[in-house]
């Protein structure tokens, strides 16, 4: 077991290393001058050159990378030259908004995927075909287009959704910070109007993020349920006279849920890293909006910090899933290999 854990931790560290390296190189080989972006087109060449020196852009790439890694080891993610605020402070303020959005998106996707997958596996062919077409549509719809369509329908036409800006409407107080998740903090404070308002702001972006994942997980659930139905213990339960309802909910679903729940944990990391466009569409004050503004301004530090955060989150979730598999199923442990 110790060897199993060591190898998984080593793989996680390798992922983080390559994430920092790729982010560092891609940003620095991209066209444009970050110092010029910060100072504007009217700045003198002397001022631009002076700022380049302050930003360390005149150093060689290996020296810049060593400085970057050294700062990370100290817990320093750098400072945004666009806002003049440390990246660490900005991420601390914005991560709760992205985490809350990702959590609700995961809940929506799992809540839709499980019944869709079970019905597709246990029902007639036309239901299976319908779920397959819905999955294809869900996977093929760009999230930013879906978000714009939902805003047009529910905010512009029907006027039942709040404006797509921020986490709370004007006039609603921000609850005392405990977790940073507004829906949780408002419940802890007993402020139900704020809770429902925060929930209404979450609805459309969470649906936009959750529907494509629900389409994918529904096919996984369908395949997993169909595989479980072929196992001997299901035939034994039928031979004993158990009803199809009991077989489904008592025997089949608990076993079929395992891959779906595992993938949901892994895709939660991807949602945190991949919500950039959705946050930009809905004006959501999370990490994605921060990164999109920084990319346009060629502000290196926030983009590097966000990429590192996404890689770290995904790696930790992946490591947790691997370790959990090692505990549940001893066959995959690698002590003897």
mmCIF file of C-alpha atoms in Angstrom:
data_model
loop_
_atom_site.group_PDB
_atom_site.id
_atom_site.type_symbol
_atom_site.label_atom_id
_atom_site.label_comp_id
_atom_site.label_asym_id
_atom_site.label_seq_id
_atom_site.Cartn_x
_atom_site.Cartn_y
_atom_site.Cartn_z
ATOM 1 C CA UNK A 1 0.000 0.000 0.000
ATOM 2 C CA UNK A 2 2.892 2.354 0.781
ATOM 3 C CA UNK A 3 4.317 1.852 -2.719
ATOM 4 C CA UNK A 4 0.883 2.454 -4.223
ATOM 5 C CA UNK A 5 0.521 5.784 -2.366
ATOM 6 C CA UNK A 6 4.073 6.853 -3.215
ATOM 7 C CA UNK A 7 3.589 6.270 -6.945
ATOM 8 C CA UNK A 8 0.301 8.172 -7.003
ATOM 9 C CA UNK A 9 1.824 11.131 -5.131
ATOM 10 C CA UNK A 10 4.819 11.125 -7.500
ATOM 11 C CA UNK A 11 2.435 11.177 -10.490
ATOM 12 C CA UNK A 12 0.541 14.099 -8.936
ATOM 13 C CA UNK A 13 3.751 16.097 -8.451
ATOM 14 C CA UNK A 14 4.739 15.374 -12.060
ATOM 15 C CA UNK A 15 1.376 16.704 -13.313
ATOM 16 C CA UNK A 16 1.806 19.884 -11.281
ATOM 17 C CA UNK A 17 5.346 20.369 -12.595
ATOM 18 C CA UNK A 18 4.330 20.049 -16.240
ATOM 19 C CA UNK A 19 1.300 22.294 -15.650
ATOM 20 C CA UNK A 20 3.538 25.075 -14.342
ATOM 21 C CA UNK A 21 6.033 24.551 -17.174
ATOM 22 C CA UNK A 22 3.429 24.596 -19.950
ATOM 23 C CA UNK A 23 1.620 27.624 -18.504
ATOM 24 C CA UNK A 24 4.909 29.481 -18.133
ATOM 25 C CA UNK A 25 6.118 28.790 -21.673
ATOM 26 C CA UNK A 26 2.816 29.339 -23.490
ATOM 27 C CA UNK A 27 2.254 32.722 -21.910
ATOM 28 C CA UNK A 28 5.752 33.951 -22.658
ATOM 29 C CA UNK A 29 5.882 32.877 -26.286
ATOM 30 C CA UNK A 30 2.499 34.451 -27.041
ATOM 31 C CA UNK A 31 2.675 37.622 -29.167
ATOM 32 C CA UNK A 32 2.498 41.041 -27.575
ATOM 33 C CA UNK A 33 4.283 42.923 -24.825
ATOM 34 C CA UNK A 34 2.728 42.693 -21.317
ATOM 35 C CA UNK A 35 4.475 45.897 -20.219
ATOM 36 C CA UNK A 36 2.997 47.772 -23.168
ATOM 37 C CA UNK A 37 -0.440 46.322 -22.355
ATOM 38 C CA UNK A 38 -0.199 47.609 -18.788
ATOM 39 C CA UNK A 39 1.035 51.114 -19.660
ATOM 40 C CA UNK A 40 -0.993 51.624 -22.824
ATOM 41 C CA UNK A 41 -0.031 52.694 -26.357
ATOM 42 C CA UNK A 42 0.881 56.254 -25.326
ATOM 43 C CA UNK A 43 3.623 55.242 -22.879
ATOM 44 C CA UNK A 44 7.196 56.092 -23.780
ATOM 45 C CA UNK A 45 9.658 53.341 -24.735
ATOM 46 C CA UNK A 46 11.723 54.210 -21.649
ATOM 47 C CA UNK A 47 8.741 53.647 -19.338
ATOM 48 C CA UNK A 48 7.916 50.361 -21.055
ATOM 49 C CA UNK A 49 11.507 49.155 -20.746
ATOM 50 C CA UNK A 50 11.607 50.134 -17.070
ATOM 51 C CA UNK A 51 8.414 48.189 -16.363
ATOM 52 C CA UNK A 52 9.760 45.184 -18.259
ATOM 53 C CA UNK A 53 12.718 45.203 -15.898
ATOM 54 C CA UNK A 54 10.406 45.376 -12.852
ATOM 55 C CA UNK A 55 8.363 42.465 -14.232
ATOM 56 C CA UNK A 56 11.520 40.421 -14.855
ATOM 57 C CA UNK A 57 10.790 40.067 -18.551
ATOM 58 C CA UNK A 58 14.326 41.010 -19.556
ATOM 59 C CA UNK A 59 15.756 37.961 -17.796
ATOM 60 C CA UNK A 60 16.338 34.720 -19.665
ATOM 61 C CA UNK A 61 13.479 32.192 -19.710
ATOM 62 C CA UNK A 62 15.308 29.684 -17.450
ATOM 63 C CA UNK A 63 15.963 32.410 -14.880
ATOM 64 C CA UNK A 64 12.330 33.568 -15.040
ATOM 65 C CA UNK A 65 11.124 30.009 -14.539
ATOM 66 C CA UNK A 66 13.431 29.403 -11.568
ATOM 67 C CA UNK A 67 12.174 32.633 -9.984
ATOM 68 C CA UNK A 68 8.584 31.565 -10.639
ATOM 69 C CA UNK A 69 9.058 28.118 -9.054
ATOM 70 C CA UNK A 70 10.933 29.612 -6.093
ATOM 71 C CA UNK A 71 8.072 32.057 -5.464
ATOM 72 C CA UNK A 72 5.511 29.241 -5.654
ATOM 73 C CA UNK A 73 7.492 27.222 -3.109
ATOM 74 C CA UNK A 74 7.248 30.232 -0.777
ATOM 75 C CA UNK A 75 3.486 30.468 -1.316
ATOM 76 C CA UNK A 76 3.810 33.588 -3.461
ATOM 77 C CA UNK A 77 1.784 33.449 -6.683
ATOM 78 C CA UNK A 78 2.923 36.889 -7.777
ATOM 79 C CA UNK A 79 1.054 40.139 -8.230
ATOM 80 C CA UNK A 80 -1.322 41.168 -10.961
ATOM 81 C CA UNK A 81 0.225 44.083 -12.828
ATOM 82 C CA UNK A 82 -3.228 44.977 -14.087
ATOM 83 C CA UNK A 83 -4.907 45.376 -10.672
ATOM 84 C CA UNK A 84 -1.799 45.689 -8.452
ATOM 85 C CA UNK A 85 -3.356 43.104 -6.109
ATOM 86 C CA UNK A 86 -1.540 39.883 -5.114
ATOM 87 C CA UNK A 87 -2.856 36.903 -7.073
ATOM 88 C CA UNK A 88 -3.180 34.858 -3.890
ATOM 89 C CA UNK A 89 -5.600 37.405 -2.391
ATOM 90 C CA UNK A 90 -7.653 37.595 -5.591
ATOM 91 C CA UNK A 91 -7.936 33.809 -5.806
ATOM 92 C CA UNK A 92 -8.958 33.552 -2.148
ATOM 93 C CA UNK A 93 -11.808 35.968 -2.855
ATOM 94 C CA UNK A 94 -12.880 34.349 -6.128
ATOM 95 C CA UNK A 95 -12.410 30.620 -5.531
ATOM 96 C CA UNK A 96 -15.557 30.276 -3.323
ATOM 97 C CA UNK A 97 -17.731 31.623 -6.168
ATOM 98 C CA UNK A 98 -16.247 29.118 -8.643
ATOM 99 C CA UNK A 99 -16.465 26.235 -6.144
ATOM 100 C CA UNK A 100 -20.113 27.021 -5.409
ATOM 101 C CA UNK A 101 -20.923 27.133 -9.113
ATOM 102 C CA UNK A 102 -19.093 23.839 -9.704
ATOM 103 C CA UNK A 103 -20.856 22.099 -6.804
ATOM 104 C CA UNK A 104 -24.318 23.030 -8.055
ATOM 105 C CA UNK A 105 -23.358 22.041 -11.606
ATOM 106 C CA UNK A 106 -22.245 18.601 -10.350
ATOM 107 C CA UNK A 107 -25.474 18.165 -8.377
ATOM 108 C CA UNK A 108 -27.551 19.028 -11.445
ATOM 109 C CA UNK A 109 -25.554 16.712 -13.726
ATOM 110 C CA UNK A 110 -25.736 13.723 -11.356
ATOM 111 C CA UNK A 111 -29.434 14.314 -10.622
ATOM 112 C CA UNK A 112 -30.186 14.218 -14.365
ATOM 113 C CA UNK A 113 -27.701 11.523 -15.400
ATOM 114 C CA UNK A 114 -28.769 8.806 -12.967
ATOM 115 C CA UNK A 115 -32.478 8.561 -13.944
ATOM 116 C CA UNK A 116 -31.670 9.066 -17.633
ATOM 117 C CA UNK A 117 -29.088 6.283 -17.598
ATOM 118 C CA UNK A 118 -31.244 3.890 -15.600
ATOM 119 C CA UNK A 119 -34.275 4.427 -17.845
ATOM 120 C CA UNK A 120 -32.155 3.945 -20.954
ATOM 121 C CA UNK A 121 -30.763 0.649 -19.636
ATOM 122 C CA UNK A 122 -34.007 -0.765 -18.248
ATOM 123 C CA UNK A 123 -36.618 0.445 -20.751
ATOM 124 C CA UNK A 124 -37.502 -0.127 -24.375
ATOM 125 C CA UNK A 125 -35.317 0.749 -27.340
ATOM 126 C CA UNK A 126 -37.034 4.033 -28.187
ATOM 127 C CA UNK A 127 -36.238 5.449 -24.738
ATOM 128 C CA UNK A 128 -32.620 4.358 -25.142
ATOM 129 C CA UNK A 129 -32.465 6.022 -28.554
ATOM 130 C CA UNK A 130 -34.061 9.193 -27.191
ATOM 131 C CA UNK A 131 -31.541 9.373 -24.336
ATOM 132 C CA UNK A 132 -28.728 8.789 -26.817
ATOM 133 C CA UNK A 133 -29.861 11.687 -29.010
ATOM 134 C CA UNK A 134 -30.247 13.909 -25.954
ATOM 135 C CA UNK A 135 -26.709 12.980 -24.910
ATOM 136 C CA UNK A 136 -25.364 13.807 -28.383
ATOM 137 C CA UNK A 137 -27.139 17.171 -28.340
ATOM 138 C CA UNK A 138 -25.912 17.912 -24.825
ATOM 139 C CA UNK A 139 -22.309 17.033 -25.628
ATOM 140 C CA UNK A 140 -22.369 18.898 -28.948
ATOM 141 C CA UNK A 141 -23.780 22.177 -27.610
ATOM 142 C CA UNK A 142 -21.069 24.763 -26.806
ATOM 143 C CA UNK A 143 -21.501 25.939 -23.183
ATOM 144 C CA UNK A 144 -21.168 29.630 -24.060
ATOM 145 C CA UNK A 145 -23.924 29.312 -26.696
ATOM 146 C CA UNK A 146 -26.150 27.445 -24.238
ATOM 147 C CA UNK A 147 -25.552 30.145 -21.628
ATOM 148 C CA UNK A 148 -26.468 32.927 -24.047
ATOM 149 C CA UNK A 149 -29.609 31.021 -25.102
ATOM 150 C CA UNK A 150 -30.690 30.555 -21.464
ATOM 151 C CA UNK A 151 -30.141 34.260 -20.755
ATOM 152 C CA UNK A 152 -32.174 35.202 -23.836
ATOM 153 C CA UNK A 153 -35.062 32.904 -22.912
ATOM 154 C CA UNK A 154 -35.305 33.188 -19.123
ATOM 155 C CA UNK A 155 -34.044 36.744 -18.532
ATOM 156 C CA UNK A 156 -34.888 38.674 -21.704
ATOM 157 C CA UNK A 157 -38.071 36.977 -22.899
ATOM 158 C CA UNK A 158 -39.671 35.413 -19.807
ATOM 159 C CA UNK A 159 -38.129 37.775 -17.234
ATOM 160 C CA UNK A 160 -38.031 35.033 -14.570
ATOM 161 C CA UNK A 161 -34.257 35.015 -14.002
ATOM 162 C CA UNK A 162 -32.164 37.751 -12.374
ATOM 163 C CA UNK A 163 -29.701 39.803 -14.430
ATOM 164 C CA UNK A 164 -26.611 37.781 -15.374
ATOM 165 C CA UNK A 165 -24.245 39.849 -13.254
ATOM 166 C CA UNK A 166 -22.813 38.909 -9.877
ATOM 167 C CA UNK A 167 -23.920 36.484 -7.188
ATOM 168 C CA UNK A 168 -26.595 38.638 -5.506
ATOM 169 C CA UNK A 169 -29.085 41.228 -6.672
ATOM 170 C CA UNK A 170 -28.802 44.802 -5.465
ATOM 171 C CA UNK A 171 -30.346 45.312 -2.039
ATOM 172 C CA UNK A 172 -29.555 41.852 -0.681
ATOM 173 C CA UNK A 173 -26.912 41.875 2.070
ATOM 174 C CA UNK A 174 -23.881 39.606 1.819
ATOM 175 C CA UNK A 175 -24.127 37.104 4.719
ATOM 176 C CA UNK A 176 -21.261 36.841 7.237
ATOM 177 C CA UNK A 177 -18.467 34.831 5.630
ATOM 178 C CA UNK A 178 -18.098 31.322 6.999
ATOM 179 C CA UNK A 179 -17.507 29.128 3.954
ATOM 180 C CA UNK A 180 -17.559 31.754 1.191
ATOM 181 C CA UNK A 181 -20.487 29.923 -0.438
ATOM 182 C CA UNK A 182 -23.352 32.419 -0.361
ATOM 183 C CA UNK A 183 -26.120 29.804 -0.305
ATOM 184 C CA UNK A 184 -24.500 28.016 2.648
ATOM 185 C CA UNK A 185 -23.581 31.182 4.551
ATOM 186 C CA UNK A 186 -27.054 32.670 4.112
ATOM 187 C CA UNK A 187 -28.624 29.479 5.484
ATOM 188 C CA UNK A 188 -26.240 29.508 8.432
ATOM 189 C CA UNK A 189 -27.257 33.119 9.093
ATOM 190 C CA UNK A 190 -30.959 32.255 8.733
ATOM 191 C CA UNK A 191 -31.326 34.739 5.875
ATOM 192 C CA UNK A 192 -33.700 32.897 3.556
ATOM 193 C CA UNK A 193 -34.417 35.796 1.135
ATOM 194 C CA UNK A 194 -30.683 36.071 0.439
ATOM 195 C CA UNK A 195 -30.451 32.291 0.057
ATOM 196 C CA UNK A 196 -33.159 32.160 -2.594
ATOM 197 C CA UNK A 197 -31.728 35.178 -4.394
ATOM 198 C CA UNK A 198 -28.251 33.597 -4.473
ATOM 199 C CA UNK A 199 -29.831 30.358 -5.683
ATOM 200 C CA UNK A 200 -31.627 32.176 -8.500
ATOM 201 C CA UNK A 201 -28.319 33.708 -9.643
ATOM 202 C CA UNK A 202 -26.710 30.255 -9.585
ATOM 203 C CA UNK A 203 -29.447 28.498 -11.558
ATOM 204 C CA UNK A 204 -28.618 29.421 -15.164
ATOM 205 C CA UNK A 205 -24.794 29.184 -14.993
ATOM 206 C CA UNK A 206 -25.016 25.903 -13.056
ATOM 207 C CA UNK A 207 -27.409 24.458 -15.641
ATOM 208 C CA UNK A 208 -25.101 25.645 -18.432
ATOM 209 C CA UNK A 209 -22.147 23.829 -16.854
ATOM 210 C CA UNK A 210 -24.112 20.796 -15.688
ATOM 211 C CA UNK A 211 -26.061 19.799 -18.805
ATOM 212 C CA UNK A 212 -23.100 18.698 -20.990
ATOM 213 C CA UNK A 213 -21.693 16.682 -18.091
ATOM 214 C CA UNK A 214 -25.126 15.163 -17.430
ATOM 215 C CA UNK A 215 -25.254 14.014 -21.056
ATOM 216 C CA UNK A 216 -21.898 12.264 -20.713
ATOM 217 C CA UNK A 217 -22.599 10.732 -17.283
ATOM 218 C CA UNK A 218 -25.988 9.444 -18.424
ATOM 219 C CA UNK A 219 -24.281 7.260 -21.041
ATOM 220 C CA UNK A 220 -21.813 6.021 -18.420
ATOM 221 C CA UNK A 221 -24.733 5.240 -16.106
ATOM 222 C CA UNK A 222 -26.563 3.459 -18.892
ATOM 223 C CA UNK A 223 -23.541 1.286 -19.719
ATOM 224 C CA UNK A 224 -22.804 0.566 -16.065
ATOM 225 C CA UNK A 225 -26.422 -0.412 -15.331
ATOM 226 C CA UNK A 226 -26.585 -2.653 -18.403
ATOM 227 C CA UNK A 227 -23.372 -4.396 -17.308
ATOM 228 C CA UNK A 228 -24.706 -4.938 -13.780
ATOM 229 C CA UNK A 229 -27.921 -6.464 -15.165
ATOM 230 C CA UNK A 230 -25.817 -9.214 -16.788
ATOM 231 C CA UNK A 231 -24.173 -10.299 -13.536
ATOM 232 C CA UNK A 232 -25.057 -13.530 -11.725
ATOM 233 C CA UNK A 233 -26.425 -11.940 -8.570
ATOM 234 C CA UNK A 234 -29.102 -10.119 -10.615
ATOM 235 C CA UNK A 235 -30.211 -13.408 -12.174
ATOM 236 C CA UNK A 236 -30.242 -14.957 -8.697
ATOM 237 C CA UNK A 237 -32.435 -12.165 -7.373
ATOM 238 C CA UNK A 238 -34.866 -12.655 -10.251
ATOM 239 C CA UNK A 239 -34.905 -16.415 -9.634
ATOM 240 C CA UNK A 240 -35.851 -15.767 -6.009
ATOM 241 C CA UNK A 241 -38.870 -13.779 -7.170
ATOM 242 C CA UNK A 242 -37.661 -10.255 -6.369
ATOM 243 C CA UNK A 243 -39.571 -7.516 -8.152
ATOM 244 C CA UNK A 244 -37.887 -5.528 -10.926
ATOM 245 C CA UNK A 245 -38.233 -2.399 -8.805
ATOM 246 C CA UNK A 246 -36.377 -4.024 -5.897
ATOM 247 C CA UNK A 247 -33.736 -5.447 -8.225
ATOM 248 C CA UNK A 248 -33.153 -2.017 -9.718
ATOM 249 C CA UNK A 249 -32.960 0.071 -6.558
ATOM 250 C CA UNK A 250 -31.671 -2.523 -4.103
ATOM 251 C CA UNK A 251 -29.174 -4.483 -6.192
ATOM 252 C CA UNK A 252 -28.371 -2.826 -9.527
ATOM 253 C CA UNK A 253 -28.200 0.913 -8.816
ATOM 254 C CA UNK A 254 -25.751 0.844 -5.869
ATOM 255 C CA UNK A 255 -23.249 -1.077 -8.003
ATOM 256 C CA UNK A 256 -23.881 0.917 -11.176
ATOM 257 C CA UNK A 257 -23.415 4.232 -9.356
ATOM 258 C CA UNK A 258 -19.759 3.677 -8.471
ATOM 259 C CA UNK A 259 -18.194 4.750 -11.807
ATOM 260 C CA UNK A 260 -20.589 7.690 -12.117
ATOM 261 C CA UNK A 261 -19.764 9.029 -8.658
ATOM 262 C CA UNK A 262 -16.036 8.544 -9.259
ATOM 263 C CA UNK A 263 -16.170 10.385 -12.580
ATOM 264 C CA UNK A 264 -18.244 13.144 -10.972
ATOM 265 C CA UNK A 265 -15.483 13.767 -8.437
ATOM 266 C CA UNK A 266 -12.886 13.926 -11.209
ATOM 267 C CA UNK A 267 -14.997 16.157 -13.455
ATOM 268 C CA UNK A 268 -15.564 18.534 -10.562
ATOM 269 C CA UNK A 269 -11.916 19.518 -10.963
ATOM 270 C CA UNK A 270 -12.437 20.028 -14.687
ATOM 271 C CA UNK A 271 -15.493 22.193 -14.030
ATOM 272 C CA UNK A 272 -13.436 24.446 -11.775
ATOM 273 C CA UNK A 273 -10.743 24.738 -14.422
ATOM 274 C CA UNK A 274 -13.071 24.941 -17.427
ATOM 275 C CA UNK A 275 -15.727 27.418 -16.303
ATOM 276 C CA UNK A 276 -13.939 30.390 -17.892
ATOM 277 C CA UNK A 277 -16.377 30.974 -20.757
ATOM 278 C CA UNK A 278 -19.470 30.341 -18.661
ATOM 279 C CA UNK A 279 -18.323 32.772 -15.964
ATOM 280 C CA UNK A 280 -17.550 35.356 -18.626
ATOM 281 C CA UNK A 281 -21.010 34.964 -20.199
ATOM 282 C CA UNK A 282 -22.831 35.309 -16.873
ATOM 283 C CA UNK A 283 -20.553 37.937 -15.339
ATOM 284 C CA UNK A 284 -19.808 35.504 -12.536
ATOM 285 C CA UNK A 285 -17.144 36.887 -10.152
ATOM 286 C CA UNK A 286 -15.129 33.671 -10.006
ATOM 287 C CA UNK A 287 -11.742 32.496 -11.147
ATOM 288 C CA UNK A 288 -12.860 32.133 -14.773
ATOM 289 C CA UNK A 289 -13.770 35.792 -15.179
ATOM 290 C CA UNK A 290 -10.522 36.807 -13.506
ATOM 291 C CA UNK A 291 -8.526 34.641 -15.925
ATOM 292 C CA UNK A 292 -10.352 35.895 -19.026
ATOM 293 C CA UNK A 293 -9.638 39.529 -18.099
ATOM 294 C CA UNK A 294 -5.997 38.674 -17.372
ATOM 295 C CA UNK A 295 -5.536 36.829 -20.670
ATOM 296 C CA UNK A 296 -6.748 39.847 -22.631
ATOM 297 C CA UNK A 297 -4.327 42.078 -20.703
ATOM 298 C CA UNK A 298 -1.453 39.552 -21.011
ATOM 299 C CA UNK A 299 -1.197 39.572 -17.214
ATOM 300 C CA UNK A 300 0.937 36.475 -16.582
ATOM 301 C CA UNK A 301 0.674 35.954 -12.834
ATOM 302 C CA UNK A 302 -3.136 35.524 -12.540
ATOM 303 C CA UNK A 303 -3.258 33.106 -15.480
ATOM 304 C CA UNK A 304 -0.377 31.043 -14.112
ATOM 305 C CA UNK A 305 -1.958 31.010 -10.654
ATOM 306 C CA UNK A 306 -5.326 29.882 -11.998
ATOM 307 C CA UNK A 307 -3.762 27.123 -14.136
ATOM 308 C CA UNK A 308 -1.777 25.907 -11.135
ATOM 309 C CA UNK A 309 -4.916 25.955 -8.992
ATOM 310 C CA UNK A 310 -6.886 23.971 -11.591
ATOM 311 C CA UNK A 311 -4.096 21.415 -12.016
ATOM 312 C CA UNK A 312 -3.714 21.074 -8.252
ATOM 313 C CA UNK A 313 -7.450 20.591 -7.697
ATOM 314 C CA UNK A 314 -7.770 18.018 -10.471
ATOM 315 C CA UNK A 315 -4.642 16.168 -9.324
ATOM 316 C CA UNK A 316 -5.792 16.004 -5.699
ATOM 317 C CA UNK A 317 -9.212 14.696 -6.720
ATOM 318 C CA UNK A 318 -7.603 12.165 -9.045
ATOM 319 C CA UNK A 319 -5.193 11.120 -6.282
ATOM 320 C CA UNK A 320 -8.090 10.735 -3.856
ATOM 321 C CA UNK A 321 -9.966 8.544 -6.328
ATOM 322 C CA UNK A 322 -6.889 6.373 -6.884
ATOM 323 C CA UNK A 323 -6.312 5.957 -3.160
ATOM 324 C CA UNK A 324 -9.979 5.148 -2.627
ATOM 325 C CA UNK A 325 -9.793 2.485 -5.326
ATOM 326 C CA UNK A 326 -6.739 1.058 -3.608
ATOM 327 C CA UNK A 327 -8.661 0.768 -0.345
ATOM 328 C CA UNK A 328 -11.843 -0.647 -1.877
ATOM 329 C CA UNK A 329 -10.242 -2.999 -4.416
ATOM 330 C CA UNK A 330 -6.918 -4.522 -3.266
ATOM 331 C CA UNK A 331 -6.358 -5.999 -6.737
ATOM 332 C CA UNK A 332 -5.157 -2.677 -8.117
ATOM 333 C CA UNK A 333 -2.541 -2.131 -5.421
ATOM 334 C CA UNK A 334 0.937 -2.286 -6.809
ATOM 335 C CA UNK A 335 2.954 -3.501 -3.819
ATOM 336 C CA UNK A 336 3.965 -6.718 -5.581
ATOM 337 C CA UNK A 337 4.633 -5.230 -9.011
#
